[in-house]
PDB file of C-alpha atoms in Angstrom:
ATOM      1  CA  UNK A   1     -30.681 165.019 104.519  1.00 44.00           C
ATOM      2  CA  UNK A   2     -32.409 161.855 105.858  1.00 46.00           C
ATOM      3  CA  UNK A   3     -33.253 161.812 109.541  1.00 47.00           C
ATOM      4  CA  UNK A   4     -30.303 160.057 111.173  1.00 48.00           C
ATOM      5  CA  UNK A   5     -29.984 161.406 114.698  1.00 47.00           C
ATOM      6  CA  UNK A   6     -26.412 161.513 115.988  1.00 48.00           C
ATOM      7  CA  UNK A   7     -24.967 160.288 112.681  1.00 80.00           C
ATOM      8  CA  UNK A   8     -22.614 162.461 110.739  1.00 91.00           C
ATOM      9  CA  UNK A   9     -23.621 163.257 107.170  1.00 95.00           C
ATOM     10  CA  UNK A  10     -22.275 161.111 104.406  1.00 96.00           C
ATOM     11  CA  UNK A  11     -21.348 162.158 100.834  1.00 97.00           C
ATOM     12  CA  UNK A  12     -20.608 160.013  97.830  1.00 96.00           C
ATOM     13  CA  UNK A  13     -18.919 161.577  94.799  1.00 96.00           C
ATOM     14  CA  UNK A  14     -19.384 159.624  91.530  1.00 93.00           C
ATOM     15  CA  UNK A  15     -17.858 159.962  88.075  1.00 91.00           C
ATOM     16  CA  UNK A  16     -17.178 157.429  85.360  1.00 89.00           C
ATOM     17  CA  UNK A  17     -13.563 156.475  86.035  1.00 92.00           C
ATOM     18  CA  UNK A  18     -13.143 157.644  89.689  1.00 94.00           C
ATOM     19  CA  UNK A  19      -9.728 158.796  88.578  1.00 95.00           C
ATOM     20  CA  UNK A  20     -10.205 162.586  88.568  1.00 96.00           C
ATOM     21  CA  UNK A  21     -13.227 164.662  89.458  1.00 96.00           C
ATOM     22  CA  UNK A  22     -14.749 162.438  92.143  1.00 96.00           C
ATOM     23  CA  UNK A  23     -11.360 161.799  93.741  1.00 97.00           C
ATOM     24  CA  UNK A  24     -10.610 165.520  93.831  1.00 98.00           C
ATOM     25  CA  UNK A  25     -14.020 166.329  95.321  1.00 98.00           C
ATOM     26  CA  UNK A  26     -13.709 163.585  97.969  1.00 98.00           C
ATOM     27  CA  UNK A  27     -10.181 164.708  98.882  1.00 98.00           C
ATOM     28  CA  UNK A  28     -11.261 168.358  99.229  1.00 98.00           C
ATOM     29  CA  UNK A  29     -14.285 167.423 101.399  1.00 98.00           C
ATOM     30  CA  UNK A  30     -12.132 165.218 103.588  1.00 97.00           C
ATOM     31  CA  UNK A  31      -9.521 167.964 103.885  1.00 96.00           C
ATOM     32  CA  UNK A  32     -12.064 170.639 104.712  1.00 96.00           C
ATOM     33  CA  UNK A  33     -14.503 168.689 106.915  1.00 95.00           C
ATOM     34  CA  UNK A  34     -12.124 166.358 108.722  1.00 91.00           C
ATOM     35  CA  UNK A  35     -14.075 163.797 110.695  1.00 92.00           C
ATOM     36  CA  UNK A  36     -17.294 165.811 110.434  1.00 93.00           C
ATOM     37  CA  UNK A  37     -18.444 164.212 107.228  1.00 95.00           C
ATOM     38  CA  UNK A  38     -18.138 160.643 105.983  1.00 96.00           C
ATOM     39  CA  UNK A  39     -16.764 160.800 102.448  1.00 97.00           C
ATOM     40  CA  UNK A  40     -16.753 158.234  99.625  1.00 96.00           C
ATOM     41  CA  UNK A  41     -15.971 158.261  95.961  1.00 96.00           C
ATOM     42  CA  UNK A  42     -16.602 155.707  93.205  1.00 95.00           C
ATOM     43  CA  UNK A  43     -16.880 155.233  89.497  1.00 93.00           C
ATOM     44  CA  UNK A  44     -19.295 153.445  87.203  1.00 89.00           C
ATOM     45  CA  UNK A  45     -16.314 152.141  85.137  1.00 90.00           C
ATOM     46  CA  UNK A  46     -13.220 152.669  87.318  1.00 94.00           C
ATOM     47  CA  UNK A  47      -9.855 153.284  85.709  1.00 95.00           C
ATOM     48  CA  UNK A  48      -6.765 151.327  86.725  1.00 96.00           C
ATOM     49  CA  UNK A  49      -5.182 154.357  88.464  1.00 96.00           C
ATOM     50  CA  UNK A  50      -5.722 158.023  89.228  1.00 97.00           C
ATOM     51  CA  UNK A  51      -4.956 160.583  86.564  1.00 96.00           C
ATOM     52  CA  UNK A  52      -1.344 161.730  87.237  1.00 97.00           C
ATOM     53  CA  UNK A  53      -2.195 165.326  86.397  1.00 97.00           C
ATOM     54  CA  UNK A  54      -4.994 165.229  89.020  1.00 97.00           C
ATOM     55  CA  UNK A  55      -2.546 163.840  91.609  1.00 98.00           C
ATOM     56  CA  UNK A  56      -0.099 166.690  90.729  1.00 98.00           C
ATOM     57  CA  UNK A  57      -2.785 169.407  90.755  1.00 98.00           C
ATOM     58  CA  UNK A  58      -3.995 168.289  94.214  1.00 98.00           C
ATOM     59  CA  UNK A  59      -0.454 168.188  95.544  1.00 98.00           C
ATOM     60  CA  UNK A  60      -0.196 171.840  94.608  1.00 98.00           C
ATOM     61  CA  UNK A  61      -3.020 172.378  97.134  1.00 97.00           C
ATOM     62  CA  UNK A  62      -1.244 170.284  99.776  1.00 97.00           C
ATOM     63  CA  UNK A  63      -3.517 167.259  99.350  1.00 98.00           C
ATOM     64  CA  UNK A  64      -1.782 163.933  98.715  1.00 97.00           C
ATOM     65  CA  UNK A  65      -3.692 161.503  96.466  1.00 97.00           C
ATOM     66  CA  UNK A  66      -0.820 159.056  96.075  1.00 95.00           C
ATOM     67  CA  UNK A  67      -1.812 155.623  97.211  1.00 92.00           C
ATOM     68  CA  UNK A  68      -5.486 156.068  96.350  1.00 95.00           C
ATOM     69  CA  UNK A  69      -7.100 153.849  93.731  1.00 97.00           C
ATOM     70  CA  UNK A  70     -10.335 154.122  91.749  1.00 97.00           C
ATOM     71  CA  UNK A  71     -13.260 152.196  93.216  1.00 96.00           C
ATOM     72  CA  UNK A  72     -16.355 150.637  91.699  1.00 95.00           C
ATOM     73  CA  UNK A  73     -19.680 152.252  92.342  1.00 92.00           C
ATOM     74  CA  UNK A  74     -21.967 149.865  94.281  1.00 92.00           C
ATOM     75  CA  UNK A  75     -25.632 150.194  95.309  1.00 90.00           C
ATOM     76  CA  UNK A  76     -24.422 149.787  98.901  1.00 92.00           C
ATOM     77  CA  UNK A  77     -22.263 152.897  98.658  1.00 93.00           C
ATOM     78  CA  UNK A  78     -25.250 154.881  97.414  1.00 91.00           C
ATOM     79  CA  UNK A  79     -27.541 153.458 100.148  1.00 92.00           C
ATOM     80  CA  UNK A  80     -25.011 154.455 102.796  1.00 93.00           C
ATOM     81  CA  UNK A  81     -24.819 158.078 101.613  1.00 94.00           C
ATOM     82  CA  UNK A  82     -27.033 161.027 102.385  1.00 94.00           C
ATOM     83  CA  UNK A  83     -25.712 163.113  99.473  1.00 95.00           C
ATOM     84  CA  UNK A  84     -24.828 161.642  96.070  1.00 94.00           C
ATOM     85  CA  UNK A  85     -22.926 164.025  93.853  1.00 94.00           C
ATOM     86  CA  UNK A  86     -22.675 162.838  90.269  1.00 92.00           C
ATOM     87  CA  UNK A  87     -20.153 164.183  87.752  1.00 90.00           C
ATOM     88  CA  UNK A  88     -20.977 162.769  84.368  1.00 73.00           C
ATOM     89  CA  UNK A  89     -21.876 159.185  85.158  1.00 63.00           C
ATOM     90  CA  UNK A  90     -25.273 159.529  83.454  1.00 60.00           C
ATOM     91  CA  UNK A  91     -27.864 156.815  83.852  1.00 56.00           C
ATOM     92  CA  UNK A  92     -25.414 154.357  85.426  1.00 59.00           C
ATOM     93  CA  UNK A  93     -25.846 155.947  88.888  1.00 65.00           C
ATOM     94  CA  UNK A  94     -28.373 154.040  90.975  1.00 66.00           C
ATOM     95  CA  UNK A  95     -31.109 156.199  92.502  1.00 73.00           C
ATOM     96  CA  UNK A  96     -32.641 155.468  95.890  1.00 76.00           C
ATOM     97  CA  UNK A  97     -35.358 157.460  97.690  1.00 78.00           C
ATOM     98  CA  UNK A  98     -34.404 159.656 100.610  1.00 81.00           C
ATOM     99  CA  UNK A  99     -31.021 160.754  99.174  1.00 88.00           C
ATOM    100  CA  UNK A 100     -30.027 164.256  98.078  1.00 90.00           C
ATOM    101  CA  UNK A 101     -28.804 164.019  94.480  1.00 89.00           C
ATOM    102  CA  UNK A 102     -26.753 166.775  92.857  1.00 91.00           C
ATOM    103  CA  UNK A 103     -25.242 166.713  89.385  1.00 90.00           C
ATOM    104  CA  UNK A 104     -22.114 168.789  88.967  1.00 94.00           C
ATOM    105  CA  UNK A 105     -21.382 169.474  85.337  1.00 91.00           C
ATOM    106  CA  UNK A 106     -17.592 169.709  85.142  1.00 92.00           C
ATOM    107  CA  UNK A 107     -15.087 169.139  82.409  1.00 92.00           C
ATOM    108  CA  UNK A 108     -13.450 165.732  82.497  1.00 92.00           C
ATOM    109  CA  UNK A 109      -9.751 165.860  83.255  1.00 93.00           C
ATOM    110  CA  UNK A 110      -9.099 162.544  81.563  1.00 91.00           C
ATOM    111  CA  UNK A 111      -6.226 162.920  79.128  1.00 92.00           C
ATOM    112  CA  UNK A 112      -5.704 166.572  80.081  1.00 94.00           C
ATOM    113  CA  UNK A 113      -2.433 168.128  81.198  1.00 95.00           C
ATOM    114  CA  UNK A 114      -1.869 170.014  84.449  1.00 97.00           C
ATOM    115  CA  UNK A 115      -2.755 173.426  82.998  1.00 97.00           C
ATOM    116  CA  UNK A 116      -6.205 172.060  81.968  1.00 97.00           C
ATOM    117  CA  UNK A 117      -6.739 170.214  85.227  1.00 98.00           C
ATOM    118  CA  UNK A 118      -6.114 173.242  87.530  1.00 98.00           C
ATOM    119  CA  UNK A 119      -9.366 175.122  86.570  1.00 98.00           C
ATOM    120  CA  UNK A 120     -11.347 171.907  87.019  1.00 97.00           C
ATOM    121  CA  UNK A 121      -9.750 171.391  90.436  1.00 98.00           C
ATOM    122  CA  UNK A 122     -10.541 174.977  91.443  1.00 98.00           C
ATOM    123  CA  UNK A 123     -14.202 174.666  90.324  1.00 97.00           C
ATOM    124  CA  UNK A 124     -14.477 171.453  92.345  1.00 98.00           C
ATOM    125  CA  UNK A 125     -13.014 173.107  95.405  1.00 98.00           C
ATOM    126  CA  UNK A 126     -15.554 175.941  95.149  1.00 98.00           C
ATOM    127  CA  UNK A 127     -18.435 173.516  94.840  1.00 98.00           C
ATOM    128  CA  UNK A 128     -17.166 171.411  97.756  1.00 98.00           C
ATOM    129  CA  UNK A 129     -16.958 174.518  99.936  1.00 97.00           C
ATOM    130  CA  UNK A 130     -20.575 175.387  98.992  1.00 96.00           C
ATOM    131  CA  UNK A 131     -21.669 171.822  99.686  1.00 96.00           C
ATOM    132  CA  UNK A 132     -20.000 171.858 103.085  1.00 95.00           C
ATOM    133  CA  UNK A 133     -21.866 175.061 103.961  1.00 94.00           C
ATOM    134  CA  UNK A 134     -25.155 173.442 102.838  1.00 91.00           C
ATOM    135  CA  UNK A 135     -24.452 170.274 104.894  1.00 90.00           C
ATOM    136  CA  UNK A 136     -23.751 172.392 107.936  1.00 83.00           C
ATOM    137  CA  UNK A 137     -27.043 174.186 107.416  1.00 72.00           C
ATOM    138  CA  UNK A 138     -29.446 171.550 106.074  1.00 59.00           C
ATOM    139  CA  UNK A 139     -32.212 174.078 105.675  1.00 53.00           C
ATOM    140  CA  UNK A 140     -30.162 175.550 102.781  1.00 43.00           C
ATOM    141  CA  UNK A 141     -29.293 172.246 101.052  1.00 44.00           C
TER     142      UNK A 141
END
């Protein structure tokens, strides 16, 4: 993590449509870390709305995504983040020095029903928990 004394770590989750994976990851990190981590999500080609099956799957975990909307990935969002977690956005994600980049290979929930989204959600939750542990102990990131 870049040297930013007294600043809380910041994480940006990126996928293509910002309607599924990155929204779930951001919601889990916000839920688990509270105010301890600054959390953002964005997409290289944002959808018009979140995937309804994703909203329903997260509600099962007690996390409300209603009212959220996909956002466009900007270079400013990347610059403002210590960790950039990509999930299938390929070469469209800008790269800046001094950031920690991780690529999480996860199935895309786009067009999938709730039964298919649940295992993706659960995999994201596991990875977010691991990330949070790494952030808390930067020597292990």
